[in-house]
Amino acid sequence: MVYLDTIADKKAIQEHILGPILKLDHWPKKPIQQIENTIEISKIKRISDLGEAVNELSNGNTLIFIDGADSCISADTADWKDRSLSPPQSQRVLKGPQIGFTELANNNISLIKRFIKNNQLSIEDQTVGEETSTGVFLLFLADKTDHDILNHVRNKVKSVHLKSILDSSYIQESISEGQITPFPLVLTTERPDVVAGHLLEGKIAIVCDGSPDVLIVPALFIQFFHSPEDYYESSMFDFTRLIRILSFVTSIFLIPFYIAFVLFHQELIPSELLVSLAAQRQIVPLPLVIEVILLMVIFEVLLESSIRLPTGIMLAFSIIGTIILGQSAAEAGIVQLSTLVVISATYVLNFAIPVHPFGNAIKGIRYILVFLASTFGLYGIILGTIVLVNHLASLNSFGVPYLSPISPVKKADLKDTFIRFSLKKIINSTKRYDKDDLLKNSRK
């Protein structure tokens, strides 16, 4: 009997494998079959390949070798250490389930199954990473998932060629290759209720052992503005999604418009405000564009630093970094108060987006628009907007247009985009995802 002491459950080995074998009255004529029927472990399999046996051993399983047999028995005795369940950190809600994923894939799958008790829920497992042998699991509802999309995702995961996989983000980056874009084409979540909701819509979840983040594909642009709370609160007169989208658009264009108006189109600014801006401008030595970029970089540094600070000094750092530093810079004449207000408002608006990686994606776009606005004014912003919209329209997430169901328009699915209709209307209707020509042709 062979097992790894640090990851195998020795109590299970003693009680459910060794104990029953020692109780055998005589050595059976067909020992391997008899021992398979004797040991009290539900998940066992016979192995005849040495490489597969080593892989089973490294996964915490116990190998039982029998003299004279050309194969061995692998019994599941893994006892991985895991932290207790806790609320998700990056997707907190006021109302709804308060439970998040952990780093153990089996626990995460169990949490999802708790929401979907359906015999159509299928689980496929693969092993990726030559050096880490990381388990990756595809979860989907067989009667709702489009099989062309499923095959596409399955092949993408199989084609991941990384020596080591330490987190689901490794899988995310590998399967998103082929399209150059700052926008995430895969939705990540720590919440089992979110995964369950997307599975019921016919999507596919990718659970990676060792990561608390589960990937969901295909991911659509509009769904990055959806929060789990949207489905737990009444939809009547709820314009929260519209506010999030408006915040997103404003956070991209507020700074470029500020630069364009001040540098090129002063005639569009009310005269009182123009006089105030001109008075502030006289005492600031830096050009406006340099001033804006300097403040944007400082805000990025403050955000980056605050993420890694201990909780105890977070409040003191926030006061020193944002209030004292910003106010002092304005009073010292290093930056304008109006610029400080515009930059601060931009970063506050950015936090209104419920999915954190999506907020990060637009940072680069903001710098590009700042450059275009400082060079060409409003014409540069219009040019940048056209390129941005065209880029979004050209993207697809695993064969599904990224802007679906807005472009191409699909009236049936518009009930759950900008405003959520009643749950009865959106849950009881079947969703079908339009696929691009590439995926349609691959089926032929």
Coordinates of C-alpha atoms in Angstrom, one line a residue:
M1 CA 0.0 0.0 0.0
V2 CA 1.5 3.4 -1.0
Y3 CA 0.3 6.8 -0.1
L4 CA 1.7 10.3 0.6
D5 CA 1.5 10.9 4.4
T6 CA 0.9 14.7 4.1
I7 CA -2.1 14.7 1.9
A8 CA -3.8 11.3 2.5
D9 CA -6.4 10.6 5.2
K10 CA -4.7 8.0 7.4
K11 CA -7.9 7.4 9.4
A12 CA -9.8 6.5 6.2
I13 CA -7.0 4.3 5.1
Q14 CA -7.0 2.4 8.5
E15 CA -10.8 2.1 8.8
H16 CA -11.9 1.7 5.2
I17 CA -9.1 0.0 3.4
L18 CA -6.7 -1.8 5.8
G19 CA -9.3 -2.9 8.3
P20 CA -11.7 -4.7 5.8
I21 CA -8.7 -6.4 4.1
L22 CA -7.4 -7.8 7.4
K23 CA -10.8 -9.2 8.1
L24 CA -10.6 -11.5 5.1
D25 CA -10.7 -15.2 6.2
H26 CA -8.6 -16.5 3.3
W27 CA -6.6 -15.1 0.4
P28 CA -9.0 -15.0 -2.5
K29 CA -8.4 -16.7 -5.9
K30 CA -9.0 -13.4 -7.7
P31 CA -7.4 -11.0 -5.2
I32 CA -7.7 -7.8 -7.1
Q33 CA -11.5 -8.2 -7.8
Q34 CA -12.1 -9.3 -4.2
I35 CA -10.2 -6.4 -2.7
E36 CA -12.1 -4.0 -4.9
N37 CA -15.3 -5.3 -3.4
T38 CA -13.9 -5.4 0.1
I39 CA -12.5 -1.9 0.7
E40 CA -15.1 0.6 1.8
I41 CA -14.2 3.6 -0.4
S42 CA -16.7 4.7 -3.0
K43 CA -14.3 6.2 -5.5
I44 CA -11.8 3.5 -6.7
K45 CA -10.4 2.6 -10.0
R46 CA -7.9 0.1 -11.5
I47 CA -4.7 1.4 -13.0
S48 CA -2.1 -0.3 -15.1
D49 CA 0.0 2.7 -16.3
L50 CA 2.9 3.9 -14.1
G51 CA 2.5 7.6 -15.0
E52 CA -1.2 7.5 -14.1
A53 CA -0.4 5.8 -10.8
V54 CA 2.1 8.5 -9.9
N55 CA -0.5 11.1 -10.8
E56 CA -3.1 9.4 -8.6
L57 CA -0.6 9.3 -5.7
S58 CA 0.2 13.0 -6.0
N59 CA -3.6 13.7 -5.9
G60 CA -3.8 12.2 -2.4
N61 CA -5.1 8.7 -3.5
T62 CA -3.8 5.5 -2.0
L63 CA -2.4 2.8 -4.3
I64 CA -2.9 -0.9 -3.4
F65 CA -0.5 -3.2 -5.1
I66 CA -1.0 -7.0 -5.2
D67 CA 1.8 -9.4 -5.8
G68 CA 1.4 -11.0 -9.2
A69 CA -1.2 -8.5 -10.5
D70 CA -0.5 -6.4 -13.6
S71 CA -2.4 -3.5 -12.3
C72 CA -3.1 -1.7 -9.0
I73 CA -6.1 -0.2 -7.2
S74 CA -6.4 3.6 -6.6
A75 CA -8.7 4.6 -3.8
D76 CA -9.7 8.2 -3.1
T77 CA -8.3 9.1 0.3
A78 CA -7.3 12.7 -0.4
D79 CA -7.5 15.0 2.7
W80 CA -6.8 18.5 1.4
K81 CA -6.6 21.2 4.0
D82 CA -9.0 24.1 3.3
R83 CA -10.1 27.3 5.0
S84 CA -13.7 27.6 6.2
L85 CA -16.4 29.1 4.1
S86 CA -16.7 32.9 4.3
P87 CA -18.5 35.8 2.5
P88 CA -17.0 36.7 -0.9
Q89 CA -14.6 39.6 -0.7
S90 CA -14.8 41.2 -4.1
Q91 CA -18.6 40.7 -4.7
R92 CA -20.3 41.7 -1.5
V93 CA -24.0 42.2 -1.4
L94 CA -26.4 43.6 1.1
K95 CA -29.1 41.0 0.3
G96 CA -28.8 37.5 -0.9
P97 CA -26.5 34.5 -0.1
Q98 CA -23.5 35.4 1.9
I99 CA -21.2 32.5 1.0
G100 CA -18.1 32.4 -1.3
F101 CA -15.9 29.9 -2.9
T102 CA -12.7 28.5 -1.4
E103 CA -9.6 27.1 -2.9
L104 CA -10.8 23.5 -2.9
A105 CA -12.5 22.5 -6.2
N106 CA -14.7 19.8 -4.7
N107 CA -16.1 22.2 -2.1
N108 CA -16.8 24.8 -4.9
I109 CA -18.6 22.2 -7.0
S110 CA -20.6 21.1 -3.9
L111 CA -21.7 24.7 -3.3
I112 CA -22.9 25.0 -6.9
K113 CA -24.8 21.7 -6.7
R114 CA -26.5 23.0 -3.6
F115 CA -28.2 25.6 -5.8
I116 CA -28.8 23.3 -8.8
K117 CA -30.2 19.9 -7.9
N118 CA -30.7 18.9 -11.4
N119 CA -29.7 15.6 -13.1
Q120 CA -28.8 17.5 -16.2
L121 CA -25.9 19.1 -14.4
S122 CA -22.7 17.6 -16.0
I123 CA -19.2 17.8 -14.8
E124 CA -16.1 17.1 -16.9
D125 CA -12.7 17.0 -15.4
Q126 CA -9.3 17.6 -17.1
T127 CA -5.8 17.8 -15.8
V128 CA -3.6 20.7 -17.0
G129 CA -0.1 21.9 -16.0
E130 CA 2.7 19.5 -16.5
E131 CA 4.4 20.4 -13.2
T132 CA 1.3 21.0 -11.0
S133 CA -1.3 18.5 -12.5
T134 CA -4.1 20.9 -11.6
G135 CA -7.6 19.7 -11.9
V136 CA -9.9 21.8 -14.1
F137 CA -13.7 21.0 -14.1
L138 CA -16.2 22.1 -16.7
L139 CA -19.8 22.4 -15.4
F140 CA -22.8 22.8 -17.6
L141 CA -26.4 21.9 -18.0
A142 CA -26.6 19.3 -20.8
D143 CA -30.1 20.2 -21.9
K144 CA -29.4 24.0 -22.0
T145 CA -25.9 24.4 -23.2
D146 CA -25.1 24.9 -26.8
H147 CA -22.9 22.0 -27.8
D148 CA -20.9 24.0 -30.4
I149 CA -19.9 26.5 -27.7
L150 CA -19.2 23.6 -25.3
N151 CA -16.9 21.9 -27.7
H152 CA -15.2 25.2 -28.4
V153 CA -14.6 25.8 -24.7
R154 CA -13.5 22.1 -24.2
N155 CA -10.9 22.4 -26.9
K156 CA -9.7 25.7 -25.6
V157 CA -9.1 24.2 -22.1
K158 CA -7.4 21.2 -23.7
S159 CA -5.1 23.4 -25.6
V160 CA -3.8 25.1 -22.5
H161 CA 0.0 24.4 -22.5
L162 CA 1.4 25.8 -19.3
K163 CA 3.8 24.0 -17.1
S164 CA 2.2 25.2 -14.0
I165 CA -1.3 26.4 -13.1
L166 CA -1.6 28.2 -9.7
D167 CA -4.9 30.0 -10.2
S168 CA -7.9 30.2 -12.5
S169 CA -6.5 33.4 -14.0
Y170 CA -3.8 31.3 -15.7
I171 CA -6.7 29.4 -17.5
Q172 CA -8.5 32.7 -18.2
E173 CA -5.6 34.2 -20.0
S174 CA -4.7 31.1 -21.9
I175 CA -8.2 30.5 -23.3
S176 CA -8.7 34.2 -24.1
E177 CA -5.7 34.3 -26.5
G178 CA -6.4 35.2 -30.1
Q179 CA -8.1 38.6 -29.5
I180 CA -6.1 41.6 -28.5
T181 CA -8.4 43.6 -26.2
P182 CA -8.3 45.2 -22.7
F183 CA -11.9 44.0 -22.0
P184 CA -12.3 40.7 -20.2
L185 CA -13.9 38.0 -22.4
V186 CA -14.4 35.7 -19.4
L187 CA -16.5 36.5 -16.3
T188 CA -14.9 35.6 -12.9
T189 CA -16.9 35.3 -9.7
E190 CA -16.5 34.1 -6.1
R191 CA -20.2 33.6 -5.7
P192 CA -21.8 30.1 -6.2
D193 CA -25.3 31.8 -6.7
V194 CA -23.8 33.8 -9.6
V195 CA -22.4 30.6 -11.2
A196 CA -25.7 28.8 -10.7
G197 CA -27.6 31.7 -12.4
H198 CA -25.3 31.6 -15.4
L199 CA -25.5 27.8 -15.7
L200 CA -29.2 28.0 -15.8
E201 CA -28.9 30.4 -18.7
G202 CA -26.9 27.8 -20.6
K203 CA -23.4 29.0 -19.9
I204 CA -20.4 27.0 -18.9
A205 CA -18.5 27.3 -15.6
I206 CA -14.8 26.4 -15.3
V207 CA -13.7 25.5 -11.8
C208 CA -9.9 25.4 -11.2
D209 CA -8.6 23.5 -8.2
G210 CA -6.7 25.9 -5.9
S211 CA -8.5 29.0 -6.9
P212 CA -11.6 30.7 -5.3
D213 CA -12.5 32.3 -8.6
V214 CA -14.7 30.4 -11.0
L215 CA -14.7 31.3 -14.7
I216 CA -17.9 31.7 -16.7
V217 CA -18.1 31.6 -20.5
P218 CA -19.3 33.1 -22.8
A219 CA -19.2 36.5 -21.1
L220 CA -21.2 39.4 -22.6
F221 CA -20.4 43.1 -22.2
I222 CA -23.6 44.1 -20.6
Q223 CA -23.3 41.4 -17.9
F224 CA -20.3 43.1 -16.3
F225 CA -22.8 45.7 -15.1
H226 CA -25.1 43.2 -13.5
S227 CA -24.9 42.6 -9.7
P228 CA -26.3 39.6 -7.9
E229 CA -28.4 42.0 -5.9
D230 CA -30.3 43.0 -9.0
Y231 CA -32.2 39.7 -8.8
Y232 CA -32.8 39.8 -5.0
E233 CA -34.4 43.3 -5.0
S234 CA -37.7 44.4 -6.6
S235 CA -37.2 45.5 -10.2
M236 CA -39.9 48.2 -10.1
F237 CA -38.4 51.7 -10.6
D238 CA -34.9 50.2 -10.2
F239 CA -32.5 52.1 -12.4
T240 CA -29.3 51.0 -10.8
R241 CA -28.0 49.3 -13.9
L242 CA -28.5 52.5 -15.9
I243 CA -26.6 54.4 -13.2
R244 CA -23.7 51.9 -13.4
I245 CA -23.6 52.2 -17.2
L246 CA -23.7 56.0 -17.0
S247 CA -20.9 55.9 -14.3
F248 CA -18.9 53.7 -16.6
V249 CA -19.3 56.0 -19.6
T250 CA -18.6 59.1 -17.5
S251 CA -15.5 57.6 -15.9
I252 CA -14.0 57.1 -19.4
F253 CA -14.9 60.5 -20.9
L254 CA -14.9 62.9 -18.0
I255 CA -11.2 63.6 -18.1
P256 CA -10.8 63.8 -21.9
F257 CA -13.8 66.2 -22.2
Y258 CA -12.3 68.4 -19.4
I259 CA -9.0 68.6 -21.3
A260 CA -10.7 69.2 -24.6
F261 CA -12.9 72.0 -23.3
V262 CA -10.2 73.8 -21.4
L263 CA -7.5 73.5 -24.2
F264 CA -9.5 73.7 -27.4
H265 CA -13.2 74.6 -26.9
Q266 CA -13.4 77.4 -24.2
E267 CA -16.4 78.8 -26.0
L268 CA -18.4 75.8 -24.8
I269 CA -17.7 76.6 -21.2
P270 CA -20.0 79.0 -19.3
S271 CA -18.3 82.3 -18.8
E272 CA -18.3 82.2 -15.0
L273 CA -16.8 78.8 -14.9
L274 CA -14.2 79.8 -17.6
V275 CA -13.1 82.8 -15.5
S276 CA -12.7 80.6 -12.4
L277 CA -10.7 78.0 -14.4
A278 CA -8.5 80.7 -15.8
A279 CA -7.8 82.1 -12.4
Q280 CA -6.8 78.7 -11.1
R281 CA -4.7 78.1 -14.2
Q282 CA -2.5 81.2 -13.5
I283 CA -1.0 79.8 -10.3
V284 CA -0.3 76.3 -11.6
P285 CA 3.2 75.9 -13.2
L286 CA 2.5 72.5 -15.0
P287 CA 0.7 72.2 -18.3
L288 CA -2.8 70.9 -17.9
V289 CA -2.1 67.5 -19.6
I290 CA 1.0 66.9 -17.4
E291 CA -1.0 67.9 -14.4
V292 CA -3.8 65.4 -15.3
I293 CA -1.5 62.5 -16.0
L294 CA 0.5 63.2 -12.8
L295 CA -2.7 63.1 -10.7
M296 CA -3.9 59.9 -12.5
V297 CA -0.6 58.2 -11.7
I298 CA -0.8 59.3 -8.1
F299 CA -4.3 57.9 -7.7
E300 CA -3.2 54.6 -9.3
V301 CA -0.3 54.4 -6.8
L302 CA -2.7 55.2 -3.9
L303 CA -5.1 52.5 -5.0
E304 CA -2.4 49.9 -5.6
S305 CA -0.9 50.7 -2.1
S306 CA -4.2 50.6 -0.3
I307 CA -5.0 47.1 -1.6
R308 CA -1.9 45.6 0.2
L309 CA -2.1 47.6 3.4
P310 CA -3.1 45.9 6.7
T311 CA -6.7 46.7 7.7
G312 CA -5.6 48.6 10.8
I313 CA -3.8 51.4 9.0
M314 CA -6.1 51.6 6.0
L315 CA -8.2 54.5 7.4
A316 CA -5.1 56.5 8.3
F317 CA -3.6 55.9 4.9
S318 CA -6.8 57.0 3.1
I319 CA -7.0 60.2 5.1
I320 CA -3.3 61.0 4.5
G321 CA -3.3 59.9 0.8
T322 CA -6.5 61.3 -0.5
I323 CA -7.5 64.2 1.7
I324 CA -4.3 65.7 3.1
L325 CA -2.1 65.0 0.0
G326 CA -4.7 66.2 -2.5
Q327 CA -5.7 69.3 -0.5
S328 CA -2.1 70.2 0.1
A329 CA -1.1 69.9 -3.5
A330 CA -4.0 72.2 -4.5
E331 CA -3.2 74.8 -1.8
A332 CA 0.5 74.7 -2.8
G333 CA -0.4 75.6 -6.4
I334 CA 0.9 72.3 -7.8
V335 CA -2.5 71.3 -9.2
Q336 CA -5.8 73.0 -9.9
L337 CA -8.7 72.3 -7.6
S338 CA -10.9 71.7 -10.6
T339 CA -8.5 69.1 -12.0
L340 CA -8.4 67.4 -8.6
V341 CA -12.3 67.3 -8.5
V342 CA -12.4 65.8 -12.0
I343 CA -9.8 63.1 -11.3
S344 CA -11.4 62.2 -8.0
A345 CA -14.9 62.0 -9.5
T346 CA -13.6 59.7 -12.3
Y347 CA -12.1 57.2 -9.8
V348 CA -15.2 57.2 -7.6
L349 CA -17.4 56.5 -10.7
N350 CA -15.1 53.7 -11.7
F351 CA -15.9 51.9 -8.4
A352 CA -19.6 51.7 -9.4
I353 CA -18.8 48.8 -11.8
P354 CA -19.6 45.6 -9.9
V355 CA -17.0 43.4 -11.6
H356 CA -13.5 44.5 -10.6
P357 CA -11.5 43.3 -13.6
F358 CA -13.8 45.2 -15.9
G359 CA -13.0 48.5 -14.1
N360 CA -9.3 47.8 -14.6
A361 CA -9.7 47.3 -18.3
I362 CA -10.8 50.9 -19.0
K363 CA -7.7 52.5 -17.4
G364 CA -5.6 52.1 -20.6
I365 CA -8.5 53.4 -22.7
R366 CA -8.7 56.5 -20.5
Y367 CA -5.0 57.3 -21.1
I368 CA -5.5 56.9 -24.9
L369 CA -8.5 59.2 -24.9
V370 CA -6.5 61.8 -22.8
F371 CA -3.8 61.8 -25.4
L372 CA -6.3 62.2 -28.3
A373 CA -8.2 65.0 -26.4
S374 CA -5.0 66.9 -25.7
T375 CA -3.9 66.6 -29.3
F376 CA -7.1 67.0 -31.4
G377 CA -9.7 68.2 -28.9
L378 CA -13.3 67.0 -29.3
Y379 CA -12.4 65.5 -32.8
G380 CA -9.9 63.2 -31.1
I381 CA -12.5 62.0 -28.6
I382 CA -15.0 61.4 -31.4
L383 CA -12.3 59.4 -33.3
G384 CA -11.4 57.4 -30.2
T385 CA -15.1 56.7 -29.5
I386 CA -15.7 55.4 -33.0
V387 CA -12.6 53.1 -32.7
L388 CA -13.7 51.9 -29.3
V389 CA -17.3 51.0 -30.4
N390 CA -16.0 49.3 -33.5
H391 CA -13.6 47.3 -31.4
L392 CA -16.3 46.2 -29.0
A393 CA -18.5 45.2 -31.9
S394 CA -15.7 43.1 -33.4
L395 CA -15.2 41.1 -30.2
N396 CA -16.7 37.7 -29.4
S397 CA -16.6 35.5 -26.3
F398 CA -16.2 31.9 -27.4
G399 CA -18.1 32.5 -30.6
V400 CA -20.8 34.7 -29.1
P401 CA -20.8 38.5 -30.1
Y402 CA -19.6 40.5 -27.1
L403 CA -22.3 43.1 -27.4
S404 CA -25.1 40.6 -27.7
P405 CA -28.1 41.0 -27.2
I406 CA -27.7 44.7 -28.0
S407 CA -25.7 44.1 -31.2
P408 CA -27.0 42.1 -33.0
V409 CA -30.3 43.0 -31.4
K410 CA -32.2 40.2 -29.9
K411 CA -35.4 41.5 -28.5
A412 CA -36.2 38.4 -26.4
D413 CA -33.0 38.9 -24.3
L414 CA -33.3 42.6 -23.9
K415 CA -35.5 42.0 -20.8
D416 CA -32.4 41.5 -18.7
T417 CA -30.0 44.1 -20.0
F418 CA -30.3 47.8 -19.1
I419 CA -33.3 47.2 -16.8
R420 CA -34.3 43.9 -15.2
F421 CA -37.9 42.9 -16.0
S422 CA -39.8 40.7 -13.6
L423 CA -38.2 37.4 -12.7
K424 CA -41.1 35.5 -14.2
K425 CA -40.4 37.0 -17.6
I426 CA -36.6 36.4 -17.6
I427 CA -36.2 33.1 -15.8
N428 CA -39.0 31.1 -17.5
S429 CA -37.7 32.0 -21.0
T430 CA -35.0 30.0 -22.7
K431 CA -31.9 31.8 -23.8
R432 CA -30.2 31.0 -27.1
Y433 CA -26.8 32.6 -27.9
D434 CA -26.1 33.8 -31.4
K435 CA -22.8 32.5 -32.6
D436 CA -20.5 34.1 -35.1
D437 CA -19.7 32.7 -38.5
L438 CA -16.4 31.1 -37.4
L439 CA -18.1 28.9 -34.8
K440 CA -21.0 28.1 -37.2
N441 CA -18.5 27.0 -39.9
S442 CA -16.5 24.9 -37.4
R443 CA -19.6 22.8 -36.9
K444 CA -19.8 21.9 -40.6

